[in-house]
Coordinates of C-alpha atoms and ligand atoms in Angstrom, one line a residue:
M1 CA -55.9 17.6 37.3
P2 CA -53.2 18.2 39.9
D3 CA -53.0 21.9 41.8
P4 CA -50.7 23.7 40.7
A5 CA -47.2 25.1 42.8
I6 CA -48.0 28.7 44.0
I7 CA -44.5 30.0 44.6
P8 CA -45.1 33.5 46.6
P9 CA -42.9 36.7 46.1
D10 CA -40.8 36.0 48.9
R11 CA -39.7 32.5 47.3
H12 CA -39.1 34.0 43.6
R13 CA -38.0 37.4 44.2
I14 CA -39.2 38.9 41.0
T15 CA -40.6 42.6 41.6
Q16 CA -42.9 44.3 39.7
D17 CA -40.7 47.3 38.8
Q18 CA -38.9 44.3 36.7
I19 CA -41.8 44.2 34.3
D20 CA -42.8 46.4 31.4
P21 CA -46.2 48.4 33.0
E22 CA -47.4 48.8 29.7
V23 CA -47.8 44.8 30.2
I24 CA -49.3 44.9 33.5
G25 CA -51.6 47.4 31.9
I26 CA -52.8 45.0 29.0
I27 CA -53.5 42.2 31.7
A28 CA -55.3 44.5 33.8
E29 CA -57.3 45.4 30.5
L30 CA -58.3 41.9 29.5
R31 CA -59.1 41.1 33.5
D32 CA -61.2 44.1 33.7
A33 CA -63.1 42.7 30.9
G34 CA -63.7 39.4 32.4
Y35 CA -60.5 37.2 31.1
E36 CA -58.0 35.3 32.6
A37 CA -54.5 36.7 31.7
Y38 CA -51.0 36.4 32.8
L39 CA -47.3 37.1 32.2
V40 CA -45.8 33.8 30.8
G41 CA -42.7 32.0 29.6
G42 CA -39.4 33.2 28.4
S43 CA -39.9 36.7 30.2
I44 CA -40.1 35.1 33.9
R45 CA -37.3 32.5 33.2
D46 CA -35.4 35.3 32.5
L47 CA -36.1 37.3 35.5
L48 CA -35.6 34.4 37.6
Q49 CA -32.2 34.0 36.0
N50 CA -31.6 37.7 37.2
A51 CA -31.5 38.1 33.0
I52 CA -33.2 41.1 31.6
P53 CA -36.1 39.9 29.3
K54 CA -35.9 40.3 25.8
D55 CA -40.0 40.8 25.7
F56 CA -43.0 39.8 28.0
D57 CA -45.5 37.4 26.9
V58 CA -49.0 37.4 28.0
A59 CA -51.3 34.2 27.9
T60 CA -55.2 34.8 28.1
S61 CA -58.5 32.8 28.1
A62 CA -59.7 35.6 25.5
L63 CA -59.7 34.3 22.1
P64 CA -57.9 36.3 19.4
D65 CA -61.3 38.0 17.9
E66 CA -62.0 39.0 21.7
V67 CA -58.7 40.3 22.1
K68 CA -58.8 42.3 18.6
L69 CA -62.3 43.7 19.9
L70 CA -61.0 44.5 23.0
F71 CA -57.5 46.8 22.0
K72 CA -59.0 47.6 18.6
R73 CA -56.7 49.5 16.7
R74 CA -53.9 48.6 19.0
C75 CA -54.5 45.2 18.0
R76 CA -53.2 43.4 15.2
L77 CA -54.0 39.5 14.8
I78 CA -51.1 37.1 12.9
G79 CA -50.1 34.0 12.2
R80 CA -52.0 31.0 10.8
R81 CA -50.0 28.0 12.2
F82 CA -50.0 29.7 15.5
R83 CA -52.8 32.3 15.9
L84 CA -51.7 35.2 17.5
A85 CA -52.5 38.7 18.9
H86 CA -50.0 41.4 18.9
V87 CA -51.0 44.7 21.2
Y88 CA -49.0 47.5 20.3
A89 CA -48.0 49.7 23.9
G90 CA -45.9 52.6 22.9
R91 CA -42.7 51.5 21.2
D92 CA -43.4 47.8 22.5
I93 CA -45.3 45.3 20.9
I94 CA -46.7 42.6 23.1
E95 CA -47.6 39.1 22.4
V96 CA -50.9 38.1 23.6
A97 CA -51.4 34.3 23.0
T98 CA -54.9 32.3 23.8
F99 CA -54.6 29.6 26.1
R100 CA -53.9 26.5 23.8
A101 CA -54.4 22.5 24.8
Q102 CA -52.3 19.8 23.8
T103 CA -54.9 17.2 22.1
P104 CA -54.1 13.9 21.5
P105 CA -54.8 13.3 17.6
E106 CA -57.9 10.9 17.9
E107 CA -59.7 14.4 19.3
D108 CA -58.3 16.4 16.3
N109 CA -60.5 19.1 15.1
D110 CA -59.0 22.5 14.5
R111 CA -55.5 20.6 14.7
S112 CA -53.8 19.2 12.1
L113 CA -51.0 16.6 12.3
S114 CA -48.9 15.2 9.2
S115 CA -48.7 11.7 9.0
G116 CA -45.3 11.4 11.1
G117 CA -47.3 13.3 14.0
R118 CA -45.7 16.7 13.2
I119 CA -48.3 19.4 14.3
L120 CA -49.1 21.6 11.0
R121 CA -51.9 24.1 12.8
D122 CA -52.0 24.7 16.3
N123 CA -55.3 26.5 17.4
V124 CA -57.3 24.2 19.9
Y125 CA -58.0 26.5 22.8
G126 CA -57.9 25.2 26.2
D127 CA -57.2 26.6 30.1
R128 CA -54.5 27.6 31.7
H129 CA -53.5 24.3 32.7
E130 CA -53.7 22.9 29.2
D131 CA -51.6 26.0 28.1
A132 CA -49.0 24.9 30.5
L133 CA -48.7 21.5 29.3
R134 CA -48.5 22.1 25.8
R135 CA -45.6 24.4 26.1
D136 CA -42.3 23.1 25.2
F137 CA -40.2 23.1 28.4
T138 CA -40.6 23.5 32.3
A139 CA -38.5 26.7 32.3
N140 CA -40.7 27.9 29.6
A141 CA -44.2 27.0 31.5
L142 CA -44.5 29.6 34.4
Y143 CA -47.3 32.0 34.8
Y144 CA -47.1 35.1 36.9
D145 CA -50.1 36.9 38.2
P146 CA -49.7 40.6 38.7
E147 CA -52.2 40.9 40.9
T148 CA -50.8 38.6 43.9
E149 CA -47.7 38.5 42.4
N150 CA -47.5 34.7 42.9
I151 CA -45.8 32.5 40.2
I152 CA -47.8 29.5 38.8
D153 CA -46.3 25.9 38.3
D154 CA -47.9 22.9 37.2
V155 CA -45.0 21.2 35.6
G156 CA -42.0 21.9 38.4
G157 CA -40.3 24.7 35.9
F158 CA -39.0 26.5 39.2
Q159 CA -37.5 24.2 40.6
D160 CA -35.9 22.9 37.1
I161 CA -35.0 26.6 36.6
Q162 CA -33.1 26.8 40.3
A163 CA -31.3 23.6 39.1
N164 CA -30.2 25.0 36.0
L165 CA -32.3 22.1 34.0
L166 CA -33.7 22.1 30.7
R167 CA -36.7 19.5 30.5
L168 CA -39.0 18.7 28.0
I169 CA -42.9 18.5 29.4
G170 CA -44.5 15.1 28.6
D171 CA -42.7 12.4 26.6
P172 CA -39.4 14.0 24.6
A173 CA -39.9 11.8 21.8
A174 CA -43.7 12.4 21.5
R175 CA -42.9 16.0 21.6
Y176 CA -40.0 15.9 19.1
R177 CA -42.2 14.4 16.7
E178 CA -45.1 17.0 17.1
D179 CA -42.7 19.6 16.5
P180 CA -39.0 18.8 15.4
V181 CA -37.8 22.6 15.8
R182 CA -38.1 21.7 20.0
M183 CA -34.7 20.2 19.1
L184 CA -32.7 23.1 18.2
R185 CA -34.8 24.9 21.0
A186 CA -33.4 22.7 23.5
V187 CA -29.7 23.8 22.2
R188 CA -30.5 27.4 22.0
F189 CA -32.0 27.4 25.2
A190 CA -28.9 25.2 26.9
A191 CA -26.8 27.5 25.0
K192 CA -28.2 30.8 26.2
L193 CA -29.2 30.1 29.7
G194 CA -26.0 27.8 30.4
F195 CA -28.6 25.0 31.3
N196 CA -27.6 21.6 31.3
I197 CA -30.3 19.4 29.1
D198 CA -31.8 16.6 31.3
P199 CA -30.6 13.2 29.7
D200 CA -34.3 12.1 28.6
T201 CA -34.8 15.1 26.9
A202 CA -31.3 14.9 25.4
N203 CA -31.1 11.3 24.4
P204 CA -34.0 11.0 21.9
I205 CA -32.2 13.9 20.0
Y206 CA -29.2 11.5 18.2
E207 CA -32.1 9.3 16.8
L208 CA -34.8 11.9 16.1
A209 CA -32.8 14.6 14.0
P210 CA -33.7 13.7 10.8
L211 CA -37.1 14.7 11.8
L212 CA -35.5 18.2 10.9
R213 CA -36.0 17.2 7.6
E214 CA -39.5 17.9 7.4
V215 CA -39.5 21.3 8.6
P216 CA -40.3 23.9 6.2
P217 CA -36.8 25.5 5.3
A218 CA -38.5 29.3 5.9
R219 CA -38.9 28.1 9.6
L220 CA -35.4 26.6 10.0
F221 CA -34.0 30.1 8.8
D222 CA -36.4 31.8 11.3
E223 CA -34.8 29.6 14.4
S224 CA -30.9 29.9 12.7
L225 CA -31.4 33.3 13.4
K226 CA -32.5 33.1 16.9
L227 CA -29.9 31.0 17.5
F228 CA -26.9 32.7 16.0
L229 CA -28.3 36.3 16.4
S230 CA -29.2 36.4 20.2
G231 CA -25.8 36.7 21.8
H232 CA -25.0 33.0 22.2
A233 CA -23.7 32.0 18.4
E234 CA -20.7 30.2 19.6
A235 CA -22.3 28.1 22.5
S236 CA -25.4 27.4 20.3
D237 CA -22.9 26.3 17.5
E238 CA -20.9 24.0 19.7
L239 CA -24.1 22.3 21.2
L240 CA -25.4 22.1 18.0
C241 CA -22.1 20.0 16.5
D242 CA -22.1 17.9 19.8
Y243 CA -25.9 16.6 18.7
D244 CA -25.0 16.5 14.9
L245 CA -27.6 19.3 14.4
F246 CA -25.8 21.7 12.5
H247 CA -25.9 20.2 9.2
Y248 CA -29.5 20.1 9.2
L249 CA -29.8 23.9 9.2
F250 CA -26.6 24.6 6.7
P251 CA -25.8 21.0 4.8
Y252 CA -23.7 23.0 2.5
A253 CA -21.7 24.9 5.0
T254 CA -19.6 21.7 6.1
S255 CA -17.8 19.6 3.9
E256 CA -14.4 17.2 4.3
E257 CA -13.1 19.1 1.2
F258 CA -13.4 22.7 3.0
Q259 CA -9.7 24.2 3.9
P260 CA -9.4 24.3 7.7
E261 CA -9.5 28.6 7.0
E262 CA -12.9 28.0 5.3
S263 CA -14.3 26.2 8.4
M264 CA -12.2 28.4 10.9
L265 CA -14.3 31.5 9.7
L266 CA -17.2 30.2 10.8
D267 CA -16.0 29.9 14.0
L268 CA -14.6 33.2 14.1
A269 CA -18.0 34.6 12.5
F270 CA -19.8 33.2 15.7
R271 CA -17.5 34.4 17.9
N272 CA -17.6 38.2 16.3
T273 CA -21.0 38.1 16.2
D274 CA -21.5 37.7 20.0
E275 CA -18.8 40.1 21.0
R276 CA -20.5 42.4 18.6
I277 CA -23.9 42.0 20.0
A278 CA -22.2 42.3 23.8
A279 CA -20.7 45.6 22.8
G280 CA -24.2 46.8 21.7
K281 CA -23.0 47.1 18.0
P282 CA -25.4 46.1 15.3
V283 CA -25.3 42.8 13.1
T284 CA -26.4 42.0 10.1
P285 CA -27.8 38.7 9.3
A286 CA -26.1 39.1 5.9
F287 CA -22.6 39.1 7.1
L288 CA -23.2 36.0 9.2
F289 CA -24.9 34.5 6.2
A290 CA -21.8 35.5 4.0
A291 CA -19.0 33.5 6.4
I292 CA -21.6 30.3 6.9
Q293 CA -21.4 30.1 3.1
W294 CA -18.0 31.3 2.2
G295 CA -16.7 27.7 2.2
P296 CA -18.7 26.6 -0.6
V297 CA -18.3 30.0 -2.3
H298 CA -14.9 30.2 -2.0
H299 CA -14.3 26.9 -2.3
A300 CA -16.1 26.5 -5.9
M301 CA -14.6 29.7 -6.9
E302 CA -10.7 28.5 -6.6
K303 CA -11.8 25.5 -8.7
H304 CA -13.0 28.1 -11.2
L305 CA -9.7 30.0 -10.7
E306 CA -7.7 27.1 -11.5
A307 CA -10.0 26.0 -14.5
G308 CA -8.2 29.7 -15.9
K309 CA -11.5 32.0 -15.2
S310 CA -11.0 35.5 -14.1
P311 CA -11.6 36.1 -10.1
Q312 CA -14.4 38.5 -10.9
E313 CA -16.0 35.4 -13.3
S314 CA -15.0 32.9 -10.9
L315 CA -16.9 34.4 -8.1
L316 CA -20.1 35.1 -10.4
L317 CA -20.1 31.4 -11.1
A318 CA -19.5 30.1 -7.8
Q319 CA -22.3 32.3 -6.5
E320 CA -24.7 31.0 -8.9
Q321 CA -24.0 27.7 -8.1
Q322 CA -25.0 28.1 -4.6
I323 CA -27.2 28.6 -2.4
T324 CA -29.6 31.4 -1.2
N325 CA -32.1 28.9 -2.1
P326 CA -30.5 25.4 -1.3
A327 CA -32.6 22.1 -1.6
E328 CA -32.2 21.7 2.1
G329 CA -31.6 23.5 5.1
A330 CA -32.6 27.0 6.3
A331 CA -33.8 28.9 3.0
L332 CA -32.4 32.6 3.4
P333 CA -34.7 35.1 2.0
K334 CA -33.9 36.7 -1.1
R335 CA -33.2 40.0 0.6
F336 CA -29.8 39.2 2.1
G337 CA -28.5 37.5 -1.8
I338 CA -27.8 41.0 -2.7
P339 CA -25.4 42.2 0.6
M340 CA -24.1 38.8 0.7
R341 CA -23.2 38.9 -2.8
E342 CA -21.5 42.2 -2.2
I343 CA -19.6 41.1 0.5
W344 CA -18.0 38.4 -1.6
S345 CA -17.6 40.5 -4.6
L346 CA -15.9 43.3 -2.6
Q347 CA -13.4 40.7 -1.4
W348 CA -11.8 40.6 -4.6
R349 CA -12.1 44.5 -5.3
L350 CA -10.5 45.1 -1.9
H351 CA -7.5 43.8 -3.5
Q352 CA -7.3 46.9 -6.2
R353 CA -5.7 49.6 -4.7
Q354 CA -4.7 51.7 -7.3
G355 CA -5.9 55.2 -8.9
Q356 CA -9.5 56.2 -7.7
R357 CA -10.6 52.4 -6.6
P358 CA -9.7 52.6 -2.9
Y359 CA -11.6 55.8 -2.8
R360 CA -14.4 54.7 -4.5
L361 CA -14.3 51.5 -2.4
L362 CA -14.6 53.5 0.6
S363 CA -17.7 55.2 0.2
H364 CA -19.5 51.8 -1.0
P365 CA -22.1 51.4 1.5
R366 CA -20.9 47.9 2.2
F367 CA -17.2 48.7 2.5
R368 CA -17.5 48.4 6.2
A369 CA -19.3 45.0 6.1
A370 CA -16.7 43.5 3.4
Y371 CA -13.4 44.8 5.4
D372 CA -14.9 43.3 8.6
F373 CA -15.2 40.1 6.7
L374 CA -11.6 40.4 5.4
L375 CA -10.1 41.0 8.6
L376 CA -12.1 37.7 9.7
R377 CA -10.6 35.6 6.7
N378 CA -7.2 36.9 7.7
E379 CA -7.7 35.9 11.4
A380 CA -9.0 32.8 10.1
G381 CA -5.9 31.7 8.1
E382 CA -5.9 33.3 5.1
P383 CA -2.9 35.0 4.2
L384 CA -4.4 38.5 3.8
Q385 CA -2.2 40.2 6.4
E386 CA -0.7 42.7 4.3
L387 CA -3.9 43.7 2.5
C388 CA -5.8 44.3 6.0
D389 CA -3.1 46.3 7.8
W390 CA -3.3 48.8 4.3
W391 CA -7.1 49.2 4.6
T392 CA -6.8 49.5 8.2
E393 CA -4.5 52.6 7.9
F394 CA -6.0 53.8 4.4
Q395 CA -9.5 54.4 6.1
E396 CA -7.7 56.7 8.9
A397 CA -4.5 58.6 6.6
S398 CA -4.0 61.8 5.3
D399 CA -4.7 62.7 2.1
E400 CA -1.1 62.7 1.5
R401 CA -0.2 59.5 3.1
R402 CA -2.8 58.0 1.3
Q403 CA -0.9 58.9 -1.5
Q404 CA 2.3 57.8 -0.5
M405 CA 0.3 54.2 0.2
Q406 CA -0.9 53.8 -3.4
Q407 CA 3.2 53.7 -4.1
G408 CA 4.4 50.6 -4.7
L409 CA 1.8 48.6 -4.3
P410 CA 1.8 44.7 -5.3
P411 CA -0.3 44.2 -8.1
A412 CA -3.7 42.6 -7.7
P413 CA -4.1 39.1 -8.4
G414 CA -5.4 38.1 -11.8
R415 CA -6.4 35.5 -14.1
R416 CA -4.5 32.1 -12.6
K417 CA -2.5 30.7 -15.1
R418 CA -2.7 27.3 -15.7
K419 CA 0.9 26.7 -17.6
P420 CA 3.0 29.1 -17.0
R421 CA 5.3 29.4 -20.5
R422 CA 8.5 30.5 -18.9
K423 CA 8.8 31.8 -15.4
K424 CA 7.3 29.8 -12.4
A425 CA 4.0 31.1 -11.5
T426 CA 4.5 33.9 -8.7
P427 CA 2.5 33.2 -5.6
Q428 CA 0.4 36.3 -5.4
I429 CA -2.7 34.1 -6.4
S430 CA -3.0 32.6 -3.1
E431 CA -4.7 35.7 -1.7
Q432 CA -8.1 34.8 -3.7
Ligands
LIG501 P1 -36.8 34.4 24.0 O1 -36.7 34.7 25.4 O2 -35.4 33.3 23.3 O3 -37.8 34.6 23.4 P2 -38.9 32.5 24.9 O4 -38.9 31.5 26.1 O5 -39.6 33.8 24.7 O6 -37.6 32.8 24.8 P3 -40.0 32.3 22.3 O7 -39.8 31.3 21.1 O8 -40.5 33.7 22.1 O9 -39.0 31.8 23.3 O10 -41.8 31.2 22.6 C1 -42.2 32.0 23.8 C2 -43.1 30.4 24.7 O11 -43.9 29.8 23.8 C3 -42.0 29.5 25.2 O12 -41.6 30.2 26.2 C4 -42.7 28.5 25.2 O13 -43.2 28.3 26.4 C5 -43.8 28.7 24.1 N1 -43.3 28.0 22.8 C6 -42.6 28.8 21.8 N2 -42.5 27.8 20.9 C7 -42.9 26.6 21.1 C8 -42.6 25.3 20.3 N3 -42.0 25.1 19.4 N4 -43.3 24.2 21.3 C9 -44.1 24.4 22.5 N5 -43.9 25.6 23.2 C10 -43.7 26.4 22.5
LIG502 MG1 -40.3 35.4 23.2

């Protein structure tokens, strides 16, 4: 086994005050109990990039049960595919993972691979060096020792980070076969860190992308949250499209049949999500997924309208034939179904501005999301400017002004007439 590179503090320039003291405490407790323990993974990568880490992960020689015994009620064991200890420290949860090894299939014991080589369970423990080798990217495989303040680097990750390079550890094609989600992770980290993907790491993606069809839909969903709700949705989306991966996540969200506005909405929703996160505003997955599915829903709804159904009925039918439970791609948890439907059905109700209706809408818990969604649709090119301006003003207006605003409103769009008998059909229907 080659000796790892040791990078002393004067070369890496990470200082202790950048690290959550709770994590240092947890590492010290593990070491006092006789185990090895280090800070590992994304947090060191982020600190080397002068970014603030999202969380701090610990890697240890202690087995999950031993971690549990040590931290007792402060600790919960989670995960089946990948058994892991959560240690509670104040308001934080610190992930404490036992060193794992990358075992070849013939030595397989407590590790199961599917016939295609995909890892189904991943609980073969090993030493620190083996733990480094089983990680995905070199940039994610650095260990920090809080006592010596050295970084330990088995895979050349320190250099790669300085060169802004994302590189898989080991043979890239084999690593993707083991876990196809690593293709999505490559895109995610490249987008987040602004790294280039090393050609040897990038090239196999084009050929191996179809392996993503084997990944459980719930895991694709988890990964899609990380791709799109971490502040780098726009860059992630671009890279996903470059590598032709987007449709494995959302096969129903792109279609030649969609209108340009329907596709545009998606781009705008990603940008909007990034801007909200950058501004510290809350983002809800339901809003983003309502945008991702707007293409198919809107498209189906238009067809029902053309067949003479009312807007309400059309929307109901369109919702039904989609998509909270697709056969392929990321599966959305059921709990998002209700808010997504509300955002869509409010799109229609926002047209109804007579009498008490707009007042009732203002106090609807989903009003704000529906209004933001309407603005995005308008920005994407749907002809909704008048309606958007009206709602923007109405929200802030005095009672008196609100009453004025309700005079002389255009009629809300209704059932679409297939064959107008005398007059030409009025153009209001385009606002659906
Ligand atoms: P982020 O800041 O986005 O959370 P991260 O590097 O912490 O980035 P996680 O998904 O939280 O990413 O994973 C923690 C660490 O576990 C990674 O840095 C990597 O070393 C390892 N890891 C996670 N997923 C995989 C995987 N699919 N294959 C190999 N190693 C992985
Ligand atoms: Mg992490």
